[in-house]
Amino acid sequence: MERQRSTVLNKIDEIRDDVLEILKEIIRIPSITPKYPGVRREEVLGGETLCNQTLSRFYEQIGCRVDLWEEERDRANLVGVLEGVGGGRSLIFNGHIDIVPPGPREDWKWNDPYSGRVEDGRLYGRGSCDMKGGIVAQYAAARALVECGIRLRGDLILESVVGEETMDHEAGTSAAVRRGYRADGAIVSEPTSGSTRVAVAPASAGMLYMTVTCPGVAGHPGARFQFVRAGGAGPSAGVNAVEKGVLVLKALQDLEKQWGFSKRHPLFPPGYFTLHPGVIVGGPPGPLVPFIVSTYCRTEYIIWYPPQEPVEMIKEEVADYIAKAAALDPWLAEHPPRIEWKNHWPPYEIDEDHPIVRTCAACRDEVARGTPEFREGRSIQGFLAVCDATFLNQAGIPTITCGPGACSIAHQCNESLPIDELVFAAKTYALAAMDWCGTS
């Protein structure tokens, strides 16, 4: 068995350059999710399909039974099944092929967000980290097993799906479940490196998308002294909605500070759970110029909350805090901010002692001990974002997240992936498949 494992690990080193070329090929195919806000659907539609058609060739070459199908037009999912000989547990390797828009080309190295070029041991391009690198690492693991002549007892199911970036799991991961692709366990290859390389994440935070809108009253800015000074005309002269929005923003920053102490989870770093004001838009009716007092201010937040806390309690806590802050302001007390809950991505959490967690963590640590920079550390951590592991777990498939790259690099200009982490992850997946599925 020990010789079998070392043979597989050596094979991954041997095919490294070939696998890297495959990753470059699919990075050079833009596969922007067509439902991303602000994206012109007709300009990007088909990229996900082209990527998965490309991957399907490589799946077929290693003996996978390939299924390429569309839940939505020109958005093909890909599943490749390496059938086991029987008597073992089945395992899903899951990843998403869709990516977010790249932003301005000039902000990227070489003025190219899809270069696939390598510099200082990192491969650059949108999707390299989030998460084409993880998909290719899972393929590399399966290929190494096949080329080493290792037959798994349980089925190994490779999934490259659409729609994750916009929580469109019904068109992607959940569609694969409905199509019959279920297993005894699953590993999602989202990036989990941070304080620990390629950590094993049995939990994610929950995410809420909230909009808070504060009203104002139009007026001439020359009358500002009348509505900000004692003895003036007050609201009849104007109310600046932007300032009211900032009042709420400051209040939620105070709540965020409290959360640094009150919101905790053993797998997440202290202070992780936050309220992020990502968009703030305010102004007068008509053109956004300061010649009329602003009548509205809209702030859009992403809220990260602990997996053990019910979402309704989080909503109630946030709404109550906003209401109390508004009650201290004479205008907002009479014209309270409007809260809209626009989206909710549920967390997932499985026990650290679950066999899929123990198996993957043990294999990850085995690979780490073989690296020159190895140092002891806790390899089980929380996933610092959200992903399709939620929906696999909801479908009754015990699922963890474990993949190359760091969430802090995803969605940035000059997104990149350390090549050595790609190899590290592939080795982890190969050993995990052997231990989980069993070998004949």
XYZ file of C-alpha atoms in Angstrom:
440
model
C 0.000 0.000 0.000
C 2.823 2.398 0.875
C 4.487 1.728 -2.458
C 1.174 2.292 -4.239
C 0.818 5.699 -2.582
C 4.320 6.851 -3.429
C 3.812 5.713 -7.020
C 0.708 7.874 -7.328
C 2.406 10.894 -5.761
C 5.372 10.530 -8.099
C 3.018 10.238 -11.067
C 1.441 13.598 -10.199
C 4.904 15.166 -10.232
C 5.563 13.475 -13.568
C 2.407 14.828 -15.255
C 2.702 18.278 -13.679
C 3.654 20.173 -16.831
C 1.005 18.446 -18.915
C -1.673 19.258 -16.343
C -0.475 22.845 -16.229
C -1.012 23.156 -19.981
C -4.589 21.949 -19.544
C -5.197 24.604 -16.911
C -3.740 27.272 -19.186
C -6.015 26.134 -21.997
C -9.218 26.518 -20.004
C -8.120 29.788 -18.377
C -7.750 31.214 -21.877
C -11.432 30.456 -22.458
C -13.495 33.186 -20.735
C -16.370 31.491 -18.926
C -18.056 34.424 -17.192
C -21.302 33.529 -15.498
C -24.017 35.144 -17.652
C -26.224 36.086 -14.699
C -23.625 38.269 -13.001
C -25.005 41.795 -12.405
C -24.046 44.176 -15.191
C -22.971 41.435 -17.597
C -24.492 41.359 -21.081
C -25.681 37.765 -21.261
C -25.388 37.415 -25.028
C -21.731 38.524 -24.940
C -20.552 35.850 -22.517
C -22.972 32.963 -23.024
C -21.279 29.758 -24.166
C -17.953 30.159 -22.378
C -18.890 27.723 -19.629
C -19.909 25.172 -22.264
C -16.690 25.577 -24.256
C -14.583 25.069 -21.137
C -16.482 21.921 -20.211
C -16.322 20.577 -23.753
C -12.554 21.016 -23.571
C -12.358 19.247 -20.213
C -14.591 16.428 -21.437
C -11.882 15.318 -23.898
C -9.433 14.861 -21.068
C -12.003 13.053 -18.934
C -12.683 10.650 -21.781
C -8.967 9.996 -22.262
C -8.666 8.606 -18.738
C -11.681 6.351 -19.159
C -14.469 8.413 -17.657
C -18.041 7.891 -18.693
C -18.810 11.462 -19.699
C -22.112 13.313 -19.360
C -22.308 16.803 -20.867
C -25.753 18.382 -20.589
C -27.546 21.732 -20.340
C -30.098 22.832 -17.789
C -30.052 26.238 -19.462
C -29.233 27.023 -23.078
C -25.495 27.220 -23.836
C -24.552 26.469 -20.221
C -23.357 22.872 -20.186
C -22.445 20.988 -17.029
C -19.867 18.221 -17.164
C -19.675 15.019 -15.154
C -17.115 12.286 -15.664
C -17.481 9.001 -13.816
C -14.595 6.633 -13.147
C -16.512 3.511 -12.306
C -15.254 1.476 -9.385
C -14.978 -2.283 -9.312
C -17.460 -2.491 -6.436
C -17.472 -2.777 -2.684
C -16.248 0.727 -1.857
C -17.625 4.132 -0.998
C -18.292 6.620 -3.791
C -16.790 10.107 -3.897
C -17.628 13.327 -5.747
C -14.947 15.812 -6.785
C -16.899 19.037 -7.371
C -15.933 22.415 -8.797
C -17.480 25.272 -10.773
C -16.286 26.397 -14.200
C -17.955 29.832 -14.185
C -15.957 32.917 -13.276
C -16.646 36.541 -12.345
C -15.929 39.376 -14.809
C -12.257 40.383 -14.995
C -12.551 44.151 -14.654
C -10.400 46.535 -16.733
C -7.854 44.724 -18.904
C -5.241 47.399 -18.234
C -5.223 46.492 -14.539
C -3.929 43.019 -15.355
C -0.392 41.902 -15.966
C 0.293 41.834 -19.690
C -3.062 43.640 -20.147
C -4.658 40.215 -20.364
C -7.009 38.726 -17.742
C -6.899 35.359 -19.534
C -3.162 35.096 -20.193
C -2.495 31.792 -18.457
C 1.103 32.967 -18.124
C 3.466 31.840 -15.376
C 5.660 34.173 -13.369
C 7.579 33.373 -10.177
C 5.815 30.057 -9.734
C 2.295 31.462 -10.101
C -0.134 30.993 -12.982
C -2.132 34.147 -13.769
C -5.623 34.575 -15.149
C -9.227 35.023 -14.101
C -10.415 31.710 -12.712
C -6.950 30.345 -11.952
C -7.670 30.372 -8.216
C -11.484 30.489 -8.261
C -11.618 27.771 -9.307
C -10.347 26.218 -12.511
C -7.150 25.300 -10.691
C -9.116 23.158 -8.256
C -11.008 21.414 -11.058
C -7.791 20.595 -12.899
C -6.157 19.385 -9.671
C -9.030 16.923 -9.223
C -8.632 15.750 -12.812
C -4.882 15.318 -12.197
C -5.602 13.108 -9.195
C -7.955 10.897 -11.206
C -5.506 10.717 -14.107
C -2.642 9.707 -11.836
C -4.699 6.870 -10.368
C -5.599 5.615 -13.844
C -2.062 5.853 -15.219
C -0.718 3.994 -12.187
C -3.187 1.162 -12.825
C -4.995 1.686 -9.517
C -8.614 0.582 -9.550
C -10.899 2.155 -7.002
C -13.623 0.079 -5.392
C -16.116 2.945 -5.268
C -17.050 5.298 -8.083
C -15.137 8.564 -8.455
C -17.347 11.323 -9.901
C -15.717 14.430 -11.395
C -18.032 17.447 -11.631
C -17.424 20.759 -13.423
C -20.615 22.767 -13.101
C -22.003 26.183 -13.983
C -23.647 28.883 -11.934
C -21.854 28.901 -8.593
C -20.780 32.532 -8.698
C -24.403 33.700 -8.580
C -25.743 30.929 -6.307
C -27.341 29.432 -9.394
C -26.916 25.925 -8.015
C -30.204 24.755 -9.505
C -28.531 25.024 -12.929
C -25.289 23.439 -11.734
C -24.510 21.401 -8.636
C -28.105 20.738 -7.600
C -28.936 19.852 -11.201
C -26.228 17.191 -11.064
C -27.773 15.793 -7.886
C -31.202 15.698 -9.547
C -29.617 13.916 -12.512
C -28.618 11.115 -10.177
C -25.027 11.985 -9.282
C -24.910 11.204 -5.608
C -22.120 9.757 -3.496
C -21.125 8.761 0.019
C -18.967 11.879 0.297
C -17.776 14.904 -1.645
C -14.856 17.324 -1.828
C -15.359 20.794 -3.318
C -12.059 22.209 -4.571
C -12.634 25.882 -3.745
C -9.489 27.700 -2.524
C -8.856 27.082 1.165
C -5.260 28.179 1.657
C -4.501 30.947 4.104
C -2.698 30.473 7.384
C -2.511 26.794 6.376
C -1.871 25.519 2.872
C -4.855 23.716 1.292
C -6.806 23.479 4.535
C -9.752 21.125 5.029
C -12.965 23.058 5.685
C -15.936 21.205 7.234
C -17.853 24.485 7.665
C -18.556 27.780 5.937
C -20.075 31.018 7.117
C -23.550 32.052 6.118
C -23.957 35.067 3.840
C -26.749 37.631 3.671
C -27.118 40.319 1.010
C -28.934 43.315 2.497
C -29.873 46.741 1.155
C -30.637 49.670 3.476
C -32.268 52.774 1.954
C -32.628 56.077 3.785
C -35.000 58.821 2.535
C -34.404 62.568 2.381
C -36.085 65.774 1.309
C -34.988 67.783 -1.729
C -33.967 71.392 -1.297
C -31.384 73.978 -2.319
C -27.910 73.349 -0.872
C -27.735 77.043 -0.065
C -30.361 76.389 2.582
C -28.169 73.805 4.327
C -27.728 76.029 7.395
C -31.504 75.947 7.797
C -31.644 72.171 8.233
C -28.388 71.490 10.082
C -28.365 74.408 12.563
C -30.505 74.869 15.626
C -33.233 77.411 15.076
C -33.424 76.779 11.332
C -36.385 75.666 9.269
C -35.552 71.973 9.762
C -36.826 69.280 7.364
C -38.985 71.732 5.461
C -35.755 73.182 4.041
C -34.279 69.766 3.215
C -32.952 66.491 4.623
C -29.724 65.044 3.276
C -30.320 61.322 2.751
C -26.618 60.668 2.222
C -25.862 61.826 5.745
C -28.640 59.622 7.088
C -27.160 56.676 5.221
C -23.768 57.398 6.760
C -25.414 57.490 10.195
C -26.717 53.955 9.647
C -23.369 52.853 8.224
C -21.551 54.062 11.344
C -24.089 52.290 13.543
C -23.530 48.998 11.713
C -19.772 49.475 12.064
C -20.344 49.650 15.816
C -22.360 46.423 15.609
C -19.529 44.872 13.625
C -17.119 45.748 16.440
C -19.432 44.011 18.898
C -19.569 40.983 16.639
C -15.801 40.714 16.947
C -16.475 39.556 20.504
C -19.955 38.036 20.302
C -19.781 36.056 17.035
C -17.348 33.175 17.360
C -16.690 29.762 15.892
C -13.697 27.521 16.645
C -12.854 27.013 12.953
C -12.853 30.717 12.034
C -10.340 33.428 12.934
C -11.416 35.918 15.612
C -13.365 38.806 14.126
C -14.216 37.021 10.887
C -17.962 37.624 11.035
C -18.585 41.074 9.583
C -21.001 43.497 7.898
C -19.426 44.710 4.662
C -20.812 47.915 3.053
C -19.875 47.129 -0.522
C -21.954 49.698 -2.439
C -23.266 53.106 -1.416
C -25.290 55.215 -3.853
C -27.101 58.417 -2.982
C -28.133 61.693 -4.467
C -30.941 63.905 -5.634
C -33.570 62.986 -8.182
C -32.158 63.240 -11.683
C -28.428 63.749 -12.390
C -26.003 62.895 -9.596
C -24.786 66.415 -8.936
C -24.736 68.247 -5.583
C -26.983 71.139 -6.619
C -30.047 69.583 -4.968
C -30.184 68.043 -1.495
C -30.027 64.237 -1.736
C -33.342 62.447 -1.453
C -32.106 58.866 -1.158
C -29.122 56.841 0.009
C -28.861 53.119 -0.672
C -26.165 50.995 0.916
C -25.694 47.354 0.008
C -24.138 45.015 2.547
C -22.720 41.532 2.603
C -23.149 40.028 6.054
C -21.063 37.034 7.151
C -22.513 35.150 10.098
C -21.538 32.014 12.069
C -22.832 28.666 10.780
C -24.334 27.703 14.130
C -26.640 30.740 14.337
C -30.102 30.696 12.710
C -30.394 33.194 9.873
C -33.655 34.648 11.186
C -31.919 35.558 14.446
C -29.177 37.340 12.504
C -31.727 39.281 10.454
C -33.609 40.253 13.589
C -30.434 41.387 15.356
C -29.307 43.555 12.431
C -32.753 45.057 11.835
C -33.181 45.803 15.537
C -29.813 47.556 15.679
C -30.712 49.714 12.676
C -34.068 50.570 14.234
C -32.471 51.614 17.527
C -29.900 53.769 15.730
C -32.639 55.372 13.638
C -34.728 56.080 16.750
C -31.966 58.416 17.994
C -32.291 60.618 14.919
C -35.441 62.837 14.754
C -35.838 62.407 10.984
C -35.140 58.666 10.782
C -37.326 58.050 13.829
C -40.255 59.300 11.777
C -38.985 58.003 8.403
C -37.184 54.750 9.221
C -34.662 53.180 6.828
C -36.071 50.511 4.518
C -34.366 47.118 4.738
C -34.442 44.605 1.878
C -33.068 41.094 2.236
C -31.996 40.367 -1.328
C -30.254 37.020 -1.044
C -29.202 34.369 1.432
C -26.489 31.767 0.949
C -26.869 29.271 3.796
C -23.801 27.966 5.617
C -22.862 24.326 5.909
C -21.254 22.474 8.787
C -20.420 18.850 9.388
C -18.717 17.341 12.409
C -14.927 17.407 12.485
C -15.021 13.729 13.361
C -16.986 12.772 10.250
C -15.064 10.188 8.186
C -14.852 12.443 5.107
C -13.210 15.157 7.216
C -10.808 12.753 8.908
C -9.907 11.063 5.628
C -9.161 14.247 3.716
C -7.327 15.891 6.618
C -5.113 12.831 7.127
C -4.250 12.738 3.410
C -3.600 16.464 3.317
C -1.229 16.151 6.293
C 0.514 13.181 4.684
C 1.235 15.266 1.591
C 2.332 18.241 3.713
C 4.889 16.159 5.596
C 6.587 15.478 2.294
C 7.152 19.169 1.511
C 10.332 21.054 2.490
C 8.423 23.909 4.126
C 6.254 21.613 6.277
C 5.480 22.826 9.754
C 2.979 21.473 12.219
C -0.312 23.326 12.257
C -4.041 22.847 12.346
C -5.180 21.762 8.895
C -8.926 21.851 9.683
C -10.325 25.368 9.343
C -13.490 27.178 8.282
C -14.045 28.125 4.646
C -13.774 31.904 4.376
C -16.528 32.316 1.778
C -19.539 30.348 0.533
C -19.731 27.617 -2.085
C -21.711 24.708 -3.493
C -20.721 22.485 -0.565
C -23.819 23.943 1.099
C -26.141 22.420 -1.483
C -24.395 19.054 -1.607
C -24.744 18.830 2.164
C -28.393 19.857 1.904
C -28.828 16.960 -0.545
C -27.566 14.564 2.131
C -24.033 14.156 0.723
C -21.411 14.803 3.441
C -19.215 17.451 1.844
C -16.107 19.440 2.732
C -14.155 22.151 0.947
C -10.449 21.738 0.238
C -8.537 23.329 -2.609
C -5.516 25.233 -3.886
C -5.246 28.995 -3.688
C -6.572 31.577 -1.245
C -9.964 33.297 -1.143
C -8.149 36.603 -0.659
C -6.804 36.280 -4.230
C -10.108 35.309 -5.835
C -12.027 38.088 -7.639
C -8.962 40.349 -7.608
C -7.234 41.735 -10.657
C -4.127 39.619 -11.281
C -5.796 36.572 -9.762
C -3.228 33.805 -9.677
C -2.529 30.338 -8.352
C 0.717 28.953 -6.904
C 1.644 25.980 -9.079
C 3.022 24.060 -6.132
C -0.404 24.296 -4.461
C -2.033 22.835 -7.568
C 0.290 19.845 -7.228
C -0.228 19.680 -3.448
C -4.006 19.591 -3.873
C -3.858 16.951 -6.615
C -1.816 14.692 -4.352
C -4.264 15.209 -1.490
C -7.222 14.313 -3.720
C -5.544 11.198 -5.093
C -4.762 9.817 -1.641
C -8.220 10.754 -0.373
C -9.853 8.887 -3.260
C -7.760 5.804 -2.516
C -8.602 5.864 1.181
C -12.271 6.781 0.809
C -13.198 4.600 -2.137
C -10.779 1.771 -1.392
C -8.524 0.049 -3.916
C -8.711 -3.394 -5.419
